[in-house]
Tab-separated table of C-alpha atoms in Angstrom:
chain	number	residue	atom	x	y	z
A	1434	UNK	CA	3.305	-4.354	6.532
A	1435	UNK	CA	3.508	-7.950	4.704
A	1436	UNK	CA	5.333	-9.407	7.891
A	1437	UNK	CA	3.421	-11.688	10.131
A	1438	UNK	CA	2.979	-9.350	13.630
A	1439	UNK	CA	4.954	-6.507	13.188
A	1440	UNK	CA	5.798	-3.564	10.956
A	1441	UNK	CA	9.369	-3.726	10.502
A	1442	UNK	CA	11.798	-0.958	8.577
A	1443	UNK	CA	15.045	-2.181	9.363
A	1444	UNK	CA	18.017	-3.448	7.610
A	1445	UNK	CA	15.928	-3.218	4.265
A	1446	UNK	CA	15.869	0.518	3.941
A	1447	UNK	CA	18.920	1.343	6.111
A	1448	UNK	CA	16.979	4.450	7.780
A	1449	UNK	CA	19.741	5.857	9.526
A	1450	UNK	CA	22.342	4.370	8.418
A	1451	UNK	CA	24.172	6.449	6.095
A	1452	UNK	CA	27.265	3.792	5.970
A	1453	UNK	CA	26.897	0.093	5.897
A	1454	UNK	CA	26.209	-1.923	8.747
A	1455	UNK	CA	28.724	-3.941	10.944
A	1456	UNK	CA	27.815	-5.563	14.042
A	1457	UNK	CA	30.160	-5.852	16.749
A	1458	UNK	CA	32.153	-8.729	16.542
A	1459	UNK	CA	35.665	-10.260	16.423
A	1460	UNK	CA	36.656	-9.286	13.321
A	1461	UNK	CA	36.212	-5.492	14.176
A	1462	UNK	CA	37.692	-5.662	16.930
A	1463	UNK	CA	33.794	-5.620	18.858
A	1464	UNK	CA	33.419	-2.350	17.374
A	1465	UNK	CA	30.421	-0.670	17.881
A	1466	UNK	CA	31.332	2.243	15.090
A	1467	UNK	CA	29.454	1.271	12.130
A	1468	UNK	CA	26.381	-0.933	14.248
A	1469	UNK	CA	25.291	3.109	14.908
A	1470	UNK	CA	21.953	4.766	13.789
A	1471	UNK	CA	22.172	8.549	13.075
A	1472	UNK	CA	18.955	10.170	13.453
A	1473	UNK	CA	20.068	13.390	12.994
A	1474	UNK	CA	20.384	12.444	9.414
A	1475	UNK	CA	16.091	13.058	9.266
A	1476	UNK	CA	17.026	16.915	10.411
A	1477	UNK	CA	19.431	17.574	7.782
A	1478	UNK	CA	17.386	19.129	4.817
A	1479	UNK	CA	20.089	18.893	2.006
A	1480	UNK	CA	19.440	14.771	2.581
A	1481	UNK	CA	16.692	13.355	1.840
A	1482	UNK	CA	15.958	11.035	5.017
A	1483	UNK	CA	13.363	13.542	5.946
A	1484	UNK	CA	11.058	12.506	3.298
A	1485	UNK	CA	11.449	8.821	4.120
A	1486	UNK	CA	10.920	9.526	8.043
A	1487	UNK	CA	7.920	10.903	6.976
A	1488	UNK	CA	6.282	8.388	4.798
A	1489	UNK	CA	7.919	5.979	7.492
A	1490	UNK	CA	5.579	7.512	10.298
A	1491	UNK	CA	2.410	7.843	8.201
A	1492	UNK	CA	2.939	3.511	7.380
A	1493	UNK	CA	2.856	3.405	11.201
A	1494	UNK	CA	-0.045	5.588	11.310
A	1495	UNK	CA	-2.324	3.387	8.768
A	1496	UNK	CA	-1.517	0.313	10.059
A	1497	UNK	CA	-2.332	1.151	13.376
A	1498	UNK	CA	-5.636	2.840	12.152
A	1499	UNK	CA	-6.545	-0.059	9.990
A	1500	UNK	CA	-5.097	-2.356	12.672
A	1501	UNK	CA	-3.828	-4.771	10.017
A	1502	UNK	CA	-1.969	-6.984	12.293
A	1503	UNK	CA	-5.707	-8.736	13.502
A	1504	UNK	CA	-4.932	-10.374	10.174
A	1505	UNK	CA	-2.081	-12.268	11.354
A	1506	UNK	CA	-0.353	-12.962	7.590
A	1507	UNK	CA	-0.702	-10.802	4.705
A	1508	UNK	CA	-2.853	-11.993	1.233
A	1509	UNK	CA	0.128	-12.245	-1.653
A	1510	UNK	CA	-2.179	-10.648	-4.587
A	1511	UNK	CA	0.305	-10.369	-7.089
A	1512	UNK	CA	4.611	-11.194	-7.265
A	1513	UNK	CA	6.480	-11.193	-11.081
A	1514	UNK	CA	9.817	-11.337	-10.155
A	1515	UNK	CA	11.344	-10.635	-13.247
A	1516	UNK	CA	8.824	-7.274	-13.245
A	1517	UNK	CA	10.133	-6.768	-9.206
A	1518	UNK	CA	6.232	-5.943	-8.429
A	1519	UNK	CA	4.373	-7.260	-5.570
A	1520	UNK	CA	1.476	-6.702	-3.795
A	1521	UNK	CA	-0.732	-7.742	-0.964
A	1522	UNK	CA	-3.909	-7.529	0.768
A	1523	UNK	CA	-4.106	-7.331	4.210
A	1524	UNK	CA	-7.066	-6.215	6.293
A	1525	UNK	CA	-8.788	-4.300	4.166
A	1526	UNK	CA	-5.651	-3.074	2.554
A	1527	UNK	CA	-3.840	-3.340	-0.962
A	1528	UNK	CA	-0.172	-2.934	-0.510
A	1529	UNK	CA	1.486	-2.181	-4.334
A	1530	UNK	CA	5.076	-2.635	-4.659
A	1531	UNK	CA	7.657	-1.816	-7.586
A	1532	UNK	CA	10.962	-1.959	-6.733
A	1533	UNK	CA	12.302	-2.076	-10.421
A	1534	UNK	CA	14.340	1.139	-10.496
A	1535	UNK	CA	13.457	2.264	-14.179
A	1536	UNK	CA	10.646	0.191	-15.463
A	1537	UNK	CA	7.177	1.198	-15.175
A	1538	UNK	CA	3.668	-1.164	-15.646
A	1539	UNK	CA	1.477	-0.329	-17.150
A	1540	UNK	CA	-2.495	-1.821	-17.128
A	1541	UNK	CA	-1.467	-4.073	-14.311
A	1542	UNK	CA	-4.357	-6.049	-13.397
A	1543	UNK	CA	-4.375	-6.919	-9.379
A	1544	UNK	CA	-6.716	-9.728	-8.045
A	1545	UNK	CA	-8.512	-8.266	-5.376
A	1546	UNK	CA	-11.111	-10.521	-2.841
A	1547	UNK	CA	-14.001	-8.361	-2.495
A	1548	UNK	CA	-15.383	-6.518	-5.186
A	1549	UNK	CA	-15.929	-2.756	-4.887
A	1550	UNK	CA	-13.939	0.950	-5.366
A	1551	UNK	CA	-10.094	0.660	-4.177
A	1552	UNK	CA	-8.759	4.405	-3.002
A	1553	UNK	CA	-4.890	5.076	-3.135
A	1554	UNK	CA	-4.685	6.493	0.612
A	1555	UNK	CA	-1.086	6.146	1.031
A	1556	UNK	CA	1.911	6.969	-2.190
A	1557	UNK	CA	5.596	6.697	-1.726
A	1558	UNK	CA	5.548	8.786	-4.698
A	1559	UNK	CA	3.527	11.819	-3.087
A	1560	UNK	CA	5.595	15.014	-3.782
A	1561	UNK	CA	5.584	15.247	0.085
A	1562	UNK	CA	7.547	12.610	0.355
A	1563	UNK	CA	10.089	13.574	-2.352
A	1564	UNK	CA	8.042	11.726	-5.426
A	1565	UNK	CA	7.333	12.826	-8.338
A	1566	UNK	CA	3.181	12.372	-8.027
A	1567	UNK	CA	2.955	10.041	-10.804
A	1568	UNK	CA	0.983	7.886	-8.228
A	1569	UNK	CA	-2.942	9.978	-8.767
A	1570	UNK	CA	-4.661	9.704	-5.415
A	1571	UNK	CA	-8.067	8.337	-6.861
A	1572	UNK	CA	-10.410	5.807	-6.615
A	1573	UNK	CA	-10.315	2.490	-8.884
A	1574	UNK	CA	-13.386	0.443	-9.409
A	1575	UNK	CA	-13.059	-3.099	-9.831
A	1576	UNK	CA	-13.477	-5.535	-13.358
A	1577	UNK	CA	-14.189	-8.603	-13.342
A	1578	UNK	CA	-12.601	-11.154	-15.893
A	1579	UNK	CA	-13.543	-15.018	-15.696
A	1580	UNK	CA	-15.655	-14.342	-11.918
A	1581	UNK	CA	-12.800	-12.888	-10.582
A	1582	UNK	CA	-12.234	-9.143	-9.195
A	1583	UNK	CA	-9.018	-7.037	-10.255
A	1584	UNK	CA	-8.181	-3.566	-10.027
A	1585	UNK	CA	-6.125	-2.239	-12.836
A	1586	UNK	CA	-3.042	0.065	-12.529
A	1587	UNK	CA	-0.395	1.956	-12.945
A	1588	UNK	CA	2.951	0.973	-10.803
A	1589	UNK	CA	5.476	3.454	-11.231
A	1590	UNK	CA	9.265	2.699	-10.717
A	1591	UNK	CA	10.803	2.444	-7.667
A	1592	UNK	CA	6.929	3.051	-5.656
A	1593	UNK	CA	5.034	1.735	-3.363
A	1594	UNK	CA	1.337	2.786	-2.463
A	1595	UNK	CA	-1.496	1.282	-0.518
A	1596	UNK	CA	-5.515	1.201	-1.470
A	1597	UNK	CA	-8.068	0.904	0.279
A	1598	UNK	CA	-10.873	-1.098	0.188
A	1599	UNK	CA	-14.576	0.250	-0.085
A	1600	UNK	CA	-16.649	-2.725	-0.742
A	1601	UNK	CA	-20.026	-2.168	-2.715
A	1602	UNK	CA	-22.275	-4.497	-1.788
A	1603	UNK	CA	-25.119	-5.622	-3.830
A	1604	UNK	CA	-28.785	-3.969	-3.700
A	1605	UNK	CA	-31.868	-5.916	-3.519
A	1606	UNK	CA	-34.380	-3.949	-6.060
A	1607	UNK	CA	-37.578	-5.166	-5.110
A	1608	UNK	CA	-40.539	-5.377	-7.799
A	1609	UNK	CA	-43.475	-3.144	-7.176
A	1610	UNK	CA	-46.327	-4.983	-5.606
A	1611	UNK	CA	-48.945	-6.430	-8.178
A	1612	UNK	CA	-51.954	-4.070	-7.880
A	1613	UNK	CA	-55.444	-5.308	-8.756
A	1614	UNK	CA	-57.355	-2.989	-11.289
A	1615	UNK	CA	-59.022	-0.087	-9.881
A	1616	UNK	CA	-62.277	0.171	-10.525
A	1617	UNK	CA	-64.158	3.170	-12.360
A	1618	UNK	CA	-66.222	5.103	-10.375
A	1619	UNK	CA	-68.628	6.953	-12.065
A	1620	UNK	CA	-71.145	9.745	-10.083
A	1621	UNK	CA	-74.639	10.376	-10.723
């Protein structure tokens, strides 16, 4: 989703690839015997590849919906290497990444453009995708520190979850009209 025009999932979370990967070439002998995907692997239920074809297909399904790609780069938000955590903005969209596989954040403040309510749509962590729903599927409200807009979370280990962006704007209250005395009337 962070790419410039296309989503990719290759070669980063070896779907389908159950051994590692060796393109034909001379050294193999050309072989084409570990350059194979097996997509049976997503139909064997004592695996867990059917949990990642699923939150696989329902990425595709957001991004088409939200048609991120008419931004043509992602908005980097937030990177701390040392932390592994990343995230992005993209068309309406806040990507969250932790790919630390055993420390949690805490309080994590995100700098978001707009300001407004931010709703997790989309958890890696979902228990329907094998996660342990540490991820809550709620609705963050931005603060502002120093004129800027942040959403603060919570980034679980080894997650990834996408908000999305419901921007507030502001309301014009307008002041009651100035109203001239009324005058008594009094009957005889």
């Amino acid at each position: 989703a962070g790419g410039g025009e296309a989503y990719l999932n290759f070669m980063g979370n070896e779907f389908g690839h159950p051994e590692w990967i060796d393109f034909p070439r001379e050294g193999n002998n050309w072989s084409f015997h570990y350059c194979r995907r097996q997509w049976s692997l997503r139909d064997n239920g004592y695996l867990k590849y059917q949990w990642l074809g699923d939150f696989d297909e329902d990425v595709i399904k957001l991004t088409k919906k939200k048609d991120i790609f008419s931004q043509r780069m992602a908005d980097l938000r937030l990177m701390k290497a040392p932390e592994q955590t990343c995230a992005f903005y993209r068309n309406s969209l806040l990507f969250v990444f932790n790919f630390n596989p055993t420390q949690s954040l805490e309080n994590v403040l995100i700098p978001v453009p707009n300001p407004g309510e931010y709703t997790v749509v989309l958890s890696s962590d979902d228990p329907k995708y094998g996660g342990f729903g540490n991820v809550k599927m709620q609705t963050y409200s931005t603060k502002v520190f120093e004129g800027k807009h942040y959403v603060e979370l919570y980034i679980p280990a080894r997650t990834c979850f996408v908000l999305k962006e419901k921007v507030i704007l502001p309301v014009e209250i307008k002041k009651p009209a100035k109203r001239g005395r009324k005058k008594k009337v009094v009957e005889k």
